[in-house]
Protein backbone atom coordinates (compact mmCIF):
# COMPACT_ATOMS: atom_id res chain seq x y z
CA UNK A 1 0.00 0.00 0.00
CA UNK A 2 1.56 3.20 -1.17
CA UNK A 3 0.84 6.26 0.95
CA UNK A 4 1.58 9.75 -0.22
CA UNK A 5 4.61 11.11 1.53
CA UNK A 6 5.04 14.56 2.98
CA UNK A 7 8.26 15.05 1.06
CA UNK A 8 6.26 14.73 -2.16
CA UNK A 9 3.29 16.80 -1.11
CA UNK A 10 2.32 19.23 -3.79
CA UNK A 11 4.51 22.28 -3.65
CA UNK A 12 1.62 24.76 -3.38
CA UNK A 13 0.13 22.89 -0.45
CA UNK A 14 3.44 22.82 1.40
CA UNK A 15 3.93 26.54 0.78
CA UNK A 16 0.41 27.10 2.16
CA UNK A 17 1.38 25.34 5.41
CA UNK A 18 4.73 27.13 5.66
CA UNK A 19 3.09 30.52 5.10
CA UNK A 20 1.29 29.99 8.43
CA UNK A 21 4.39 29.02 10.40
CA UNK A 22 5.96 31.59 12.75
CA UNK A 23 9.03 33.55 11.67
CA UNK A 24 11.51 31.76 13.92
CA UNK A 25 10.59 28.32 12.60
CA UNK A 26 10.55 29.52 9.02
CA UNK A 27 13.93 31.18 9.32
CA UNK A 28 15.83 28.70 11.48
CA UNK A 29 14.24 25.24 11.27
CA UNK A 30 12.05 24.74 8.18
CA UNK A 31 14.92 25.07 5.62
CA UNK A 32 16.81 22.20 7.29
CA UNK A 33 13.95 19.68 7.45
CA UNK A 34 14.63 18.27 3.97
CA UNK A 35 15.43 19.45 0.46
CA UNK A 36 11.86 19.99 -0.70
CA UNK A 37 11.08 22.00 2.43
CA UNK A 38 14.18 24.12 1.86
CA UNK A 39 13.02 24.86 -1.67
CA UNK A 40 9.50 25.66 -0.47
CA UNK A 41 10.81 27.97 2.27
CA UNK A 42 12.33 30.24 -0.40
CA UNK A 43 8.92 30.84 -2.00
CA UNK A 44 7.83 34.46 -1.45
CA UNK A 45 4.33 33.28 -0.46
CA UNK A 46 5.80 31.86 2.76
CA UNK A 47 6.84 35.37 3.75
CA UNK A 48 3.59 37.29 3.25
CA UNK A 49 2.77 37.69 6.94
CA UNK A 50 5.77 38.83 8.93
CA UNK A 51 5.47 39.14 12.68
CA UNK A 52 8.83 40.10 14.15
CA UNK A 53 8.84 38.81 17.71
CA UNK A 54 9.94 41.39 20.26
CA UNK A 55 10.28 39.22 23.32
CA UNK A 56 13.24 37.16 24.48
CA UNK A 57 12.87 33.38 24.34
CA UNK A 58 13.08 32.41 28.04
CA UNK A 59 14.60 29.02 27.25
CA UNK A 60 17.50 30.43 25.25
CA UNK A 61 17.54 33.92 26.80
CA UNK A 62 18.03 35.24 23.29
CA UNK A 63 15.98 37.34 20.90
CA UNK A 64 15.27 35.99 17.43
CA UNK A 65 17.96 38.15 15.89
CA UNK A 66 20.52 36.79 18.39
CA UNK A 67 19.46 33.22 17.65
CA UNK A 68 19.71 33.94 13.93
CA UNK A 69 23.30 35.11 14.46
CA UNK A 70 24.26 31.98 16.37
CA UNK A 71 22.43 29.60 14.04
CA UNK A 72 23.99 30.89 10.84
CA UNK A 73 27.30 31.96 12.39
CA UNK A 74 26.89 35.59 11.37
CA UNK A 75 29.07 38.13 13.17
CA UNK A 76 27.75 41.51 12.17
CA UNK A 77 23.99 41.82 12.49
CA UNK A 78 22.10 45.07 12.88
CA UNK A 79 18.34 45.17 13.36
CA UNK A 80 18.01 47.13 10.12
CA UNK A 81 19.80 44.52 8.01
CA UNK A 82 17.94 41.69 9.73
CA UNK A 83 14.56 43.25 8.93
CA UNK A 84 15.78 44.03 5.41
CA UNK A 85 16.85 40.41 4.92
CA UNK A 86 13.55 38.93 6.11
CA UNK A 87 11.35 41.44 4.28
CA UNK A 88 13.47 40.86 1.16
CA UNK A 89 12.45 37.19 1.17
CA UNK A 90 8.86 38.27 0.46
CA UNK A 91 9.92 39.88 -2.86
CA UNK A 92 7.29 42.60 -2.53
CA UNK A 93 4.48 40.19 -1.60
CA UNK A 94 4.30 41.10 2.09
CA UNK A 95 0.72 41.98 3.09
CA UNK A 96 0.94 41.87 6.88
CA UNK A 97 3.84 43.24 8.90
CA UNK A 98 4.42 43.68 12.61
CA UNK A 99 7.69 45.45 13.43
CA UNK A 100 9.86 44.83 16.50
CA UNK A 101 10.99 47.42 19.07
CA UNK A 102 13.85 49.69 18.17
CA UNK A 103 13.39 49.94 14.43
CA UNK A 104 14.85 53.00 12.72
CA UNK A 105 13.65 55.54 10.19
CA UNK A 106 15.58 53.57 7.52
CA UNK A 107 13.46 50.51 8.29
CA UNK A 108 10.24 52.42 7.69
CA UNK A 109 11.60 53.89 4.45
CA UNK A 110 12.72 50.46 3.27
CA UNK A 111 9.30 48.97 4.00
CA UNK A 112 7.54 51.81 2.23
CA UNK A 113 9.57 51.02 -0.91
CA UNK A 114 9.65 47.22 -0.69
CA UNK A 115 6.15 46.39 0.59
CA UNK A 116 3.72 48.07 -1.83
CA UNK A 117 1.11 45.33 -1.22
CA UNK A 118 0.91 45.96 2.53
CA UNK A 119 -2.59 45.61 4.01
CA UNK A 120 -1.85 45.51 7.73
CA UNK A 121 0.96 47.30 9.53
CA UNK A 122 1.57 47.08 13.24
CA UNK A 123 4.15 49.16 15.11
CA UNK A 124 5.38 48.17 18.57
CA UNK A 125 3.79 49.47 21.75
CA UNK A 126 7.04 50.25 23.47
CA UNK A 127 8.26 52.88 21.06
CA UNK A 128 10.40 55.07 23.32
CA UNK A 129 13.59 54.54 21.36
CA UNK A 130 11.74 54.76 18.08
CA UNK A 131 9.39 57.70 18.53
CA UNK A 132 11.65 60.01 16.54
CA UNK A 133 11.82 57.61 13.63
CA UNK A 134 8.04 57.70 13.50
CA UNK A 135 7.96 61.38 12.53
CA UNK A 136 8.46 60.38 8.88
CA UNK A 137 5.51 57.99 8.97
CA UNK A 138 2.98 60.48 7.53
CA UNK A 139 5.21 61.04 4.48
CA UNK A 140 5.33 57.29 3.79
CA UNK A 141 1.64 56.38 4.12
CA UNK A 142 1.03 57.32 0.47
CA UNK A 143 3.17 54.36 -0.68
CA UNK A 144 0.74 51.85 0.83
CA UNK A 145 -2.38 52.36 -1.24
CA UNK A 146 -3.79 48.95 -0.18
CA UNK A 147 -3.41 49.62 3.54
CA UNK A 148 -6.50 48.65 5.54
CA UNK A 149 -5.30 48.27 9.11
CA UNK A 150 -2.77 50.30 11.03
CA UNK A 151 -1.78 49.75 14.65
CA UNK A 152 0.34 52.45 16.22
CA UNK A 153 2.33 52.42 19.44
CA UNK A 154 1.67 56.08 20.09
CA UNK A 155 -0.61 58.88 19.02
CA UNK A 156 2.27 61.09 17.78
CA UNK A 157 1.49 62.76 14.44
CA UNK A 158 -1.93 61.17 14.51
CA UNK A 159 -3.63 64.03 12.65
CA UNK A 160 -1.03 63.99 9.85
CA UNK A 161 -1.26 60.21 9.61
CA UNK A 162 -5.05 60.24 9.35
CA UNK A 163 -4.88 62.99 6.72
CA UNK A 164 -2.49 60.94 4.58
CA UNK A 165 -4.60 57.82 5.01
CA UNK A 166 -7.70 59.61 3.82
CA UNK A 167 -5.80 60.80 0.73
CA UNK A 168 -4.06 57.57 -0.24
CA UNK A 169 -5.69 54.49 1.25
CA UNK A 170 -9.15 54.05 -0.22
CA UNK A 171 -9.77 50.65 1.43
CA UNK A 172 -8.64 51.71 4.91
CA UNK A 173 -10.87 50.34 7.66
CA UNK A 174 -9.30 50.35 11.10
CA UNK A 175 -6.76 52.26 13.13
CA UNK A 176 -5.59 51.20 16.57
CA UNK A 177 -3.50 53.26 18.98
CA UNK A 178 -1.96 51.51 21.97
CA UNK A 179 -0.74 54.47 23.98
CA UNK A 180 -2.56 57.70 23.40
CA UNK A 181 -1.60 61.09 24.75
CA UNK A 182 -4.87 62.68 25.72
CA UNK A 183 -4.89 66.05 27.44
CA UNK A 184 -1.13 65.92 28.04
CA UNK A 185 -1.30 62.65 29.98
CA UNK A 186 -0.23 59.27 28.72
CA UNK A 187 -3.07 56.80 28.92
CA UNK A 188 -2.30 53.18 28.52
CA UNK A 189 -5.38 52.07 26.79
CA UNK A 190 -6.37 50.78 23.44
CA UNK A 191 -8.08 53.21 21.14
CA UNK A 192 -9.67 51.72 18.11
CA UNK A 193 -11.21 53.70 15.35
CA UNK A 194 -13.27 52.25 12.58
CA UNK A 195 -12.96 54.17 9.38
CA UNK A 196 -15.40 54.91 6.69
CA UNK A 197 -13.81 57.08 4.05
CA UNK B 1 -13.59 3.16 20.13
CA UNK B 2 -16.11 1.06 18.20
CA UNK B 3 -19.15 2.87 16.87
CA UNK B 4 -21.20 -0.27 16.29
CA UNK B 5 -23.78 0.78 18.86
CA UNK B 6 -25.52 4.08 18.44
CA UNK B 7 -24.82 6.49 21.24
CA UNK B 8 -28.00 7.41 23.14
CA UNK B 9 -26.86 11.03 23.39
CA UNK B 10 -27.48 11.40 19.67
CA UNK B 11 -31.24 11.07 20.11
CA UNK B 12 -31.35 13.64 22.92
CA UNK B 13 -29.41 16.04 20.71
CA UNK B 14 -31.95 15.71 17.95
CA UNK B 15 -34.84 16.48 20.27
CA UNK B 16 -33.11 19.68 21.35
CA UNK B 17 -33.09 20.97 17.80
CA UNK B 18 -35.88 23.25 16.68
CA UNK B 19 -38.81 21.19 15.40
CA UNK B 20 -38.50 21.83 11.71
CA UNK B 21 -39.50 19.28 9.08
CA UNK B 22 -36.57 17.12 8.05
CA UNK B 23 -36.32 17.84 4.34
CA UNK B 24 -33.29 15.53 4.05
CA UNK B 25 -35.37 12.41 4.65
CA UNK B 26 -38.38 13.67 2.70
CA UNK B 27 -36.79 12.77 -0.63
CA UNK B 28 -34.41 9.85 -0.88
CA UNK B 29 -30.93 11.25 -1.45
CA UNK B 30 -28.59 9.70 -3.94
CA UNK B 31 -25.69 7.80 -2.44
CA UNK B 32 -22.23 7.78 -3.91
CA UNK B 33 -19.65 5.08 -3.28
CA UNK B 34 -16.05 6.03 -2.64
CA UNK B 35 -13.37 3.37 -2.68
CA UNK B 36 -10.14 3.99 -0.78
CA UNK B 37 -6.71 2.76 -1.90
CA UNK B 38 -6.92 0.00 0.74
CA UNK B 39 -10.19 -1.17 -0.85
CA UNK B 40 -12.60 0.08 1.79
CA UNK B 41 -15.99 1.19 0.60
CA UNK B 42 -17.62 4.40 1.84
CA UNK B 43 -21.23 5.18 1.01
CA UNK B 44 -21.85 8.91 1.31
CA UNK B 45 -24.70 11.17 0.36
CA UNK B 46 -24.26 12.97 -2.92
CA UNK B 47 -24.22 16.38 -1.19
CA UNK B 48 -21.21 15.28 0.91
CA UNK B 49 -19.35 13.82 -2.06
CA UNK B 50 -19.88 17.05 -3.98
CA UNK B 51 -17.85 18.84 -1.30
CA UNK B 52 -14.84 17.05 -2.78
CA UNK B 53 -13.97 19.06 -5.89
CA UNK B 54 -12.02 16.11 -7.30
CA UNK B 55 -15.01 13.78 -6.96
CA UNK B 56 -17.34 16.43 -8.35
CA UNK B 57 -15.30 16.83 -11.53
CA UNK B 58 -15.02 13.05 -11.82
CA UNK B 59 -18.82 12.94 -11.99
CA UNK B 60 -19.04 15.77 -14.43
CA UNK B 61 -16.74 13.82 -16.74
CA UNK B 62 -18.45 10.46 -16.31
CA UNK B 63 -21.95 10.95 -14.85
CA UNK B 64 -23.05 7.33 -15.21
CA UNK B 65 -20.58 5.90 -12.67
CA UNK B 66 -21.55 5.37 -9.07
CA UNK B 67 -18.23 4.24 -7.57
CA UNK B 68 -15.30 6.62 -7.41
CA UNK B 69 -11.89 5.03 -6.87
CA UNK B 70 -9.54 7.16 -4.77
CA UNK B 71 -6.13 5.59 -5.43
CA UNK B 72 -4.21 8.12 -3.29
CA UNK B 73 -6.42 7.98 -0.22
CA UNK B 74 -6.45 5.44 2.62
CA UNK B 75 -9.52 4.61 4.69
CA UNK B 76 -8.71 6.29 8.00
CA UNK B 77 -8.06 9.85 6.83
CA UNK B 78 -10.90 9.48 4.32
CA UNK B 79 -13.39 8.60 7.07
CA UNK B 80 -12.27 11.65 9.07
CA UNK B 81 -12.56 13.90 6.03
CA UNK B 82 -16.07 12.59 5.38
CA UNK B 83 -16.99 13.25 9.01
CA UNK B 84 -15.83 16.87 8.63
CA UNK B 85 -17.70 17.42 5.37
CA UNK B 86 -20.95 15.98 6.77
CA UNK B 87 -20.84 18.64 9.49
CA UNK B 88 -20.07 21.38 6.97
CA UNK B 89 -23.19 20.41 5.00
CA UNK B 90 -25.25 21.00 8.16
CA UNK B 91 -23.69 24.43 8.59
CA UNK B 92 -24.50 25.21 4.96
CA UNK B 93 -28.16 24.41 5.63
CA UNK B 94 -28.22 26.33 8.92
CA UNK B 95 -25.47 28.95 8.87
CA UNK B 96 -24.03 29.58 12.32
CA UNK B 97 -20.50 31.00 12.11
CA UNK B 98 -19.80 30.68 15.85
CA UNK B 99 -20.84 27.03 15.98
CA UNK B 100 -18.90 26.28 12.82
CA UNK B 101 -15.76 27.88 14.24
CA UNK B 102 -16.21 25.89 17.44
CA UNK B 103 -16.70 22.65 15.55
CA UNK B 104 -13.67 23.26 13.30
CA UNK B 105 -11.48 24.06 16.31
CA UNK B 106 -12.62 20.92 18.17
CA UNK B 107 -12.24 18.79 15.07
CA UNK B 108 -8.50 19.48 14.89
CA UNK B 109 -7.85 19.68 18.65
CA UNK B 110 -8.98 16.13 19.25
CA UNK B 111 -6.91 14.70 16.39
CA UNK B 112 -3.45 13.23 16.89
CA UNK B 113 -0.46 14.73 15.09
CA UNK B 114 -0.46 11.76 12.73
CA UNK B 115 -4.17 12.12 11.95
CA UNK B 116 -3.68 15.77 10.95
CA UNK B 117 -0.57 15.02 8.91
CA UNK B 118 -2.34 12.16 7.10
CA UNK B 119 -5.44 14.21 6.35
CA UNK B 120 -3.66 17.13 4.64
CA UNK B 121 -2.65 15.24 1.46
CA UNK B 122 -6.19 13.85 1.31
CA UNK B 123 -7.85 17.25 1.69
CA UNK B 124 -5.39 18.60 -0.86
CA UNK B 125 -6.06 15.79 -3.35
CA UNK B 126 -9.83 16.03 -2.92
CA UNK B 127 -9.60 19.85 -3.05
CA UNK B 128 -11.59 20.61 0.09
CA UNK B 129 -10.45 24.17 0.65
CA UNK B 130 -12.14 24.84 4.01
CA UNK B 131 -10.72 21.68 5.56
CA UNK B 132 -7.28 22.35 4.11
CA UNK B 133 -7.30 25.81 5.70
CA UNK B 134 -8.24 24.37 9.08
CA UNK B 135 -5.65 21.56 8.88
CA UNK B 136 -2.80 23.70 7.58
CA UNK B 137 -3.33 26.21 10.37
CA UNK B 138 -3.48 23.44 12.97
CA UNK B 139 -0.19 21.84 11.93
CA UNK B 140 1.49 25.25 11.60
CA UNK B 141 0.44 25.96 15.21
CA UNK B 142 1.71 22.60 16.42
CA UNK B 143 5.20 23.02 14.94
CA UNK B 144 5.61 26.59 16.16
CA UNK B 145 9.14 27.15 17.51
CA UNK B 146 9.90 23.44 17.33
CA UNK B 147 13.32 22.05 16.42
CA UNK B 148 14.25 20.56 13.06
CA UNK B 149 14.24 17.04 14.55
CA UNK B 150 10.80 17.60 16.08
CA UNK B 151 9.35 18.78 12.77
CA UNK B 152 10.85 15.81 10.92
CA UNK B 153 9.36 13.28 13.32
CA UNK B 154 6.04 15.19 13.40
CA UNK B 155 5.65 14.79 9.64
CA UNK B 156 7.54 11.50 9.33
CA UNK B 157 10.12 13.05 7.00
CA UNK B 158 13.57 11.58 6.40
CA UNK B 159 16.50 13.96 6.37
CA UNK B 160 17.88 13.89 2.82
CA UNK B 161 20.69 16.39 3.49
CA UNK B 162 24.23 15.19 3.91
CA UNK B 163 26.26 16.92 6.63
CA UNK B 164 28.18 18.78 3.90
CA UNK B 165 24.99 19.96 2.23
CA UNK B 166 23.61 21.17 5.54
CA UNK B 167 26.79 23.13 6.27
CA UNK B 168 26.69 24.59 2.74
CA UNK B 169 23.09 25.67 3.33
CA UNK B 170 24.08 27.56 6.47
CA UNK B 171 26.93 29.30 4.66
CA UNK B 172 24.65 30.16 1.74
CA UNK B 173 22.22 31.84 4.13
CA UNK B 174 25.03 33.72 5.84
CA UNK B 175 26.33 34.95 2.48
CA UNK B 176 22.88 36.01 1.37
CA UNK B 177 22.54 37.82 4.65
CA UNK B 178 25.91 39.54 4.52
CA UNK B 179 25.12 40.68 0.98
CA UNK B 180 22.19 42.55 2.50
CA UNK B 181 24.33 43.98 5.26
CA UNK B 182 26.79 45.75 2.88
CA UNK B 183 24.98 49.06 2.80
XYZ file of C-alpha atoms in Angstrom:
380
model
C 0.000 0.000 0.000
C 1.562 3.202 -1.168
C 0.836 6.264 0.950
C 1.576 9.754 -0.218
C 4.607 11.113 1.532
C 5.039 14.560 2.983
C 8.256 15.050 1.056
C 6.257 14.730 -2.161
C 3.292 16.797 -1.107
C 2.324 19.226 -3.787
C 4.507 22.282 -3.649
C 1.616 24.756 -3.380
C 0.128 22.887 -0.448
C 3.441 22.815 1.398
C 3.926 26.538 0.783
C 0.413 27.104 2.162
C 1.381 25.341 5.407
C 4.726 27.127 5.660
C 3.088 30.523 5.102
C 1.294 29.995 8.426
C 4.388 29.020 10.403
C 5.957 31.586 12.751
C 9.031 33.548 11.675
C 11.509 31.762 13.916
C 10.590 28.318 12.602
C 10.553 29.519 9.018
C 13.927 31.184 9.319
C 15.826 28.699 11.477
C 14.242 25.245 11.272
C 12.053 24.737 8.183
C 14.918 25.069 5.618
C 16.807 22.201 7.293
C 13.948 19.679 7.452
C 14.627 18.267 3.970
C 15.430 19.452 0.455
C 11.856 19.985 -0.700
C 11.080 22.001 2.429
C 14.177 24.117 1.861
C 13.020 24.858 -1.668
C 9.500 25.663 -0.473
C 10.813 27.975 2.268
C 12.326 30.235 -0.399
C 8.925 30.838 -2.000
C 7.833 34.465 -1.451
C 4.329 33.280 -0.462
C 5.803 31.858 2.755
C 6.840 35.370 3.755
C 3.594 37.292 3.247
C 2.771 37.692 6.939
C 5.771 38.834 8.931
C 5.469 39.137 12.677
C 8.831 40.098 14.146
C 8.840 38.815 17.709
C 9.937 41.388 20.255
C 10.285 39.220 23.315
C 13.240 37.157 24.480
C 12.870 33.376 24.335
C 13.077 32.413 28.044
C 14.596 29.023 27.247
C 17.499 30.434 25.254
C 17.542 33.916 26.801
C 18.033 35.235 23.287
C 15.976 37.342 20.897
C 15.266 35.992 17.432
C 17.963 38.154 15.893
C 20.517 36.790 18.388
C 19.459 33.222 17.655
C 19.713 33.943 13.933
C 23.298 35.106 14.461
C 24.263 31.984 16.372
C 22.432 29.605 14.036
C 23.993 30.887 10.838
C 27.300 31.961 12.392
C 26.892 35.593 11.374
C 29.067 38.127 13.172
C 27.748 41.514 12.171
C 23.994 41.815 12.489
C 22.097 45.073 12.875
C 18.345 45.174 13.363
C 18.015 47.130 10.118
C 19.803 44.525 8.005
C 17.943 41.687 9.727
C 14.561 43.246 8.931
C 15.775 44.026 5.411
C 16.846 40.405 4.915
C 13.553 38.928 6.106
C 11.346 41.445 4.281
C 13.474 40.863 1.162
C 12.450 37.192 1.173
C 8.855 38.269 0.464
C 9.919 39.875 -2.855
C 7.292 42.597 -2.526
C 4.477 40.191 -1.596
C 4.297 41.098 2.086
C 0.715 41.979 3.091
C 0.945 41.866 6.882
C 3.842 43.243 8.905
C 4.420 43.683 12.605
C 7.694 45.447 13.432
C 9.865 44.832 16.499
C 10.989 47.421 19.066
C 13.854 49.687 18.172
C 13.393 49.943 14.427
C 14.854 52.999 12.717
C 13.651 55.540 10.188
C 15.579 53.567 7.522
C 13.463 50.508 8.290
C 10.237 52.419 7.689
C 11.598 53.890 4.452
C 12.718 50.463 3.269
C 9.301 48.974 4.004
C 7.544 51.810 2.234
C 9.569 51.021 -0.908
C 9.648 47.225 -0.694
C 6.148 46.394 0.588
C 3.722 48.073 -1.835
C 1.108 45.331 -1.219
C 0.911 45.964 2.532
C -2.588 45.615 4.006
C -1.851 45.513 7.734
C 0.957 47.302 9.525
C 1.567 47.080 13.241
C 4.146 49.159 15.105
C 5.379 48.167 18.566
C 3.788 49.473 21.750
C 7.045 50.250 23.468
C 8.258 52.883 21.060
C 10.404 55.065 23.319
C 13.587 54.542 21.361
C 11.737 54.758 18.075
C 9.388 57.703 18.531
C 11.651 60.008 16.539
C 11.824 57.614 13.632
C 8.038 57.704 13.499
C 7.960 61.380 12.529
C 8.462 60.380 8.882
C 5.513 57.986 8.967
C 2.981 60.481 7.528
C 5.205 61.038 4.481
C 5.326 57.288 3.787
C 1.637 56.384 4.117
C 1.034 57.323 0.471
C 3.166 54.355 -0.679
C 0.736 51.847 0.825
C -2.378 52.356 -1.237
C -3.795 48.948 -0.178
C -3.408 49.618 3.543
C -6.501 48.653 5.543
C -5.300 48.267 9.108
C -2.767 50.301 11.029
C -1.784 49.751 14.652
C 0.341 52.446 16.225
C 2.331 52.421 19.440
C 1.671 56.081 20.091
C -0.605 58.880 19.020
C 2.268 61.087 17.781
C 1.493 62.765 14.444
C -1.929 61.172 14.508
C -3.629 64.028 12.653
C -1.033 63.986 9.851
C -1.256 60.213 9.607
C -5.047 60.243 9.349
C -4.879 62.987 6.719
C -2.493 60.943 4.580
C -4.604 57.817 5.008
C -7.697 59.611 3.817
C -5.797 60.804 0.733
C -4.062 57.570 -0.241
C -5.690 54.485 1.248
C -9.155 54.051 -0.218
C -9.770 50.647 1.429
C -8.643 51.710 4.908
C -10.868 50.343 7.656
C -9.299 50.352 11.102
C -6.764 52.261 13.134
C -5.592 51.199 16.567
C -3.500 53.255 18.978
C -1.961 51.510 21.971
C -0.739 54.469 23.981
C -2.555 57.702 23.399
C -1.602 61.093 24.746
C -4.870 62.676 25.716
C -4.891 66.054 27.444
C -1.133 65.921 28.038
C -1.304 62.646 29.979
C -0.231 59.270 28.722
C -3.069 56.804 28.917
C -2.300 53.181 28.525
C -5.379 52.070 26.790
C -6.369 50.779 23.441
C -8.078 53.207 21.142
C -9.670 51.722 18.113
C -11.207 53.699 15.346
C -13.266 52.249 12.581
C -12.957 54.167 9.376
C -15.400 54.909 6.692
C -13.812 57.084 4.054
C -13.588 3.157 20.127
C -16.115 1.062 18.196
C -19.150 2.873 16.872
C -21.203 -0.267 16.290
C -23.781 0.778 18.865
C -25.520 4.080 18.441
C -24.823 6.491 21.236
C -27.999 7.406 23.138
C -26.858 11.025 23.392
C -27.478 11.401 19.672
C -31.236 11.072 20.114
C -31.352 13.641 22.919
C -29.411 16.042 20.712
C -31.951 15.712 17.955
C -34.843 16.477 20.274
C -33.115 19.677 21.348
C -33.092 20.969 17.797
C -35.882 23.250 16.675
C -38.808 21.193 15.399
C -38.500 21.826 11.708
C -39.501 19.279 9.084
C -36.573 17.116 8.053
C -36.320 17.838 4.344
C -33.293 15.527 4.047
C -35.368 12.411 4.650
C -38.376 13.668 2.698
C -36.786 12.774 -0.628
C -34.414 9.850 -0.875
C -30.932 11.246 -1.451
C -28.591 9.704 -3.937
C -25.686 7.800 -2.438
C -22.226 7.776 -3.913
C -19.653 5.081 -3.278
C -16.047 6.026 -2.639
C -13.368 3.373 -2.683
C -10.137 3.991 -0.783
C -6.706 2.756 -1.898
C -6.916 -0.002 0.742
C -10.187 -1.170 -0.852
C -12.600 0.081 1.794
C -15.995 1.189 0.603
C -17.622 4.397 1.844
C -21.226 5.180 1.007
C -21.852 8.907 1.306
C -24.696 11.170 0.358
C -24.263 12.972 -2.922
C -24.222 16.377 -1.189
C -21.214 15.281 0.912
C -19.345 13.817 -2.059
C -19.878 17.054 -3.982
C -17.850 18.845 -1.295
C -14.844 17.048 -2.780
C -13.969 19.060 -5.890
C -12.019 16.106 -7.297
C -15.012 13.776 -6.963
C -17.336 16.434 -8.353
C -15.301 16.833 -11.531
C -15.021 13.046 -11.816
C -18.818 12.936 -11.985
C -19.044 15.772 -14.429
C -16.742 13.823 -16.740
C -18.449 10.455 -16.308
C -21.949 10.954 -14.845
C -23.049 7.329 -15.208
C -20.579 5.900 -12.673
C -21.551 5.374 -9.068
C -18.233 4.239 -7.571
C -15.305 6.620 -7.414
C -11.894 5.035 -6.868
C -9.540 7.161 -4.774
C -6.129 5.592 -5.427
C -4.210 8.116 -3.295
C -6.417 7.978 -0.218
C -6.449 5.437 2.620
C -9.521 4.615 4.689
C -8.711 6.291 7.999
C -8.063 9.853 6.831
C -10.901 9.479 4.319
C -13.392 8.598 7.065
C -12.266 11.652 9.067
C -12.555 13.897 6.026
C -16.074 12.588 5.376
C -16.987 13.254 9.013
C -15.832 16.871 8.627
C -17.700 17.422 5.370
C -20.947 15.982 6.768
C -20.838 18.642 9.490
C -20.068 21.381 6.968
C -23.189 20.409 5.003
C -25.249 20.996 8.164
C -23.688 24.431 8.589
C -24.501 25.212 4.963
C -28.157 24.410 5.626
C -28.223 26.332 8.921
C -25.465 28.955 8.873
C -24.026 29.582 12.324
C -20.498 30.996 12.114
C -19.803 30.685 15.854
C -20.843 27.033 15.980
C -18.903 26.282 12.817
C -15.757 27.875 14.236
C -16.208 25.893 17.442
C -16.699 22.650 15.547
C -13.674 23.261 13.300
C -11.479 24.056 16.314
C -12.619 20.922 18.170
C -12.239 18.787 15.071
C -8.498 19.480 14.894
C -7.853 19.684 18.652
C -8.985 16.129 19.247
C -6.909 14.696 16.390
C -3.451 13.229 16.889
C -0.457 14.729 15.085
C -0.461 11.756 12.730
C -4.173 12.120 11.952
C -3.675 15.770 10.947
C -0.574 15.022 8.906
C -2.339 12.161 7.102
C -5.436 14.208 6.345
C -3.658 17.126 4.638
C -2.646 15.244 1.461
C -6.188 13.847 1.313
C -7.849 17.252 1.688
C -5.387 18.600 -0.858
C -6.059 15.788 -3.349
C -9.829 16.028 -2.920
C -9.602 19.846 -3.055
C -11.594 20.613 0.086
C -10.450 24.166 0.651
C -12.139 24.836 4.011
C -10.720 21.680 5.556
C -7.284 22.349 4.106
C -7.297 25.813 5.698
C -8.239 24.367 9.083
C -5.648 21.559 8.876
C -2.799 23.701 7.576
C -3.325 26.215 10.371
C -3.483 23.439 12.973
C -0.187 21.837 11.929
C 1.494 25.249 11.600
C 0.437 25.957 15.212
C 1.706 22.595 16.421
C 5.203 23.015 14.938
C 5.614 26.595 16.159
C 9.140 27.146 17.514
C 9.903 23.441 17.329
C 13.325 22.046 16.424
C 14.253 20.561 13.055
C 14.242 17.043 14.552
C 10.803 17.601 16.080
C 9.348 18.782 12.770
C 10.848 15.812 10.924
C 9.360 13.284 13.318
C 6.042 15.193 13.400
C 5.647 14.785 9.640
C 7.540 11.502 9.330
C 10.123 13.047 7.001
C 13.572 11.579 6.404
C 16.504 13.960 6.367
C 17.885 13.887 2.821
C 20.690 16.390 3.486
C 24.232 15.193 3.907
C 26.259 16.923 6.635
C 28.175 18.776 3.900
C 24.994 19.964 2.230
C 23.615 21.171 5.541
C 26.791 23.128 6.271
C 26.695 24.588 2.743
C 23.092 25.669 3.333
C 24.080 27.561 6.468
C 26.926 29.300 4.659
C 24.645 30.164 1.744
C 22.219 31.839 4.129
C 25.029 33.722 5.843
C 26.331 34.949 2.480
C 22.883 36.010 1.366
C 22.544 37.822 4.649
C 25.915 39.535 4.524
C 25.119 40.684 0.978
C 22.187 42.554 2.496
C 24.334 43.984 5.260
C 26.793 45.746 2.883
C 24.980 49.059 2.798
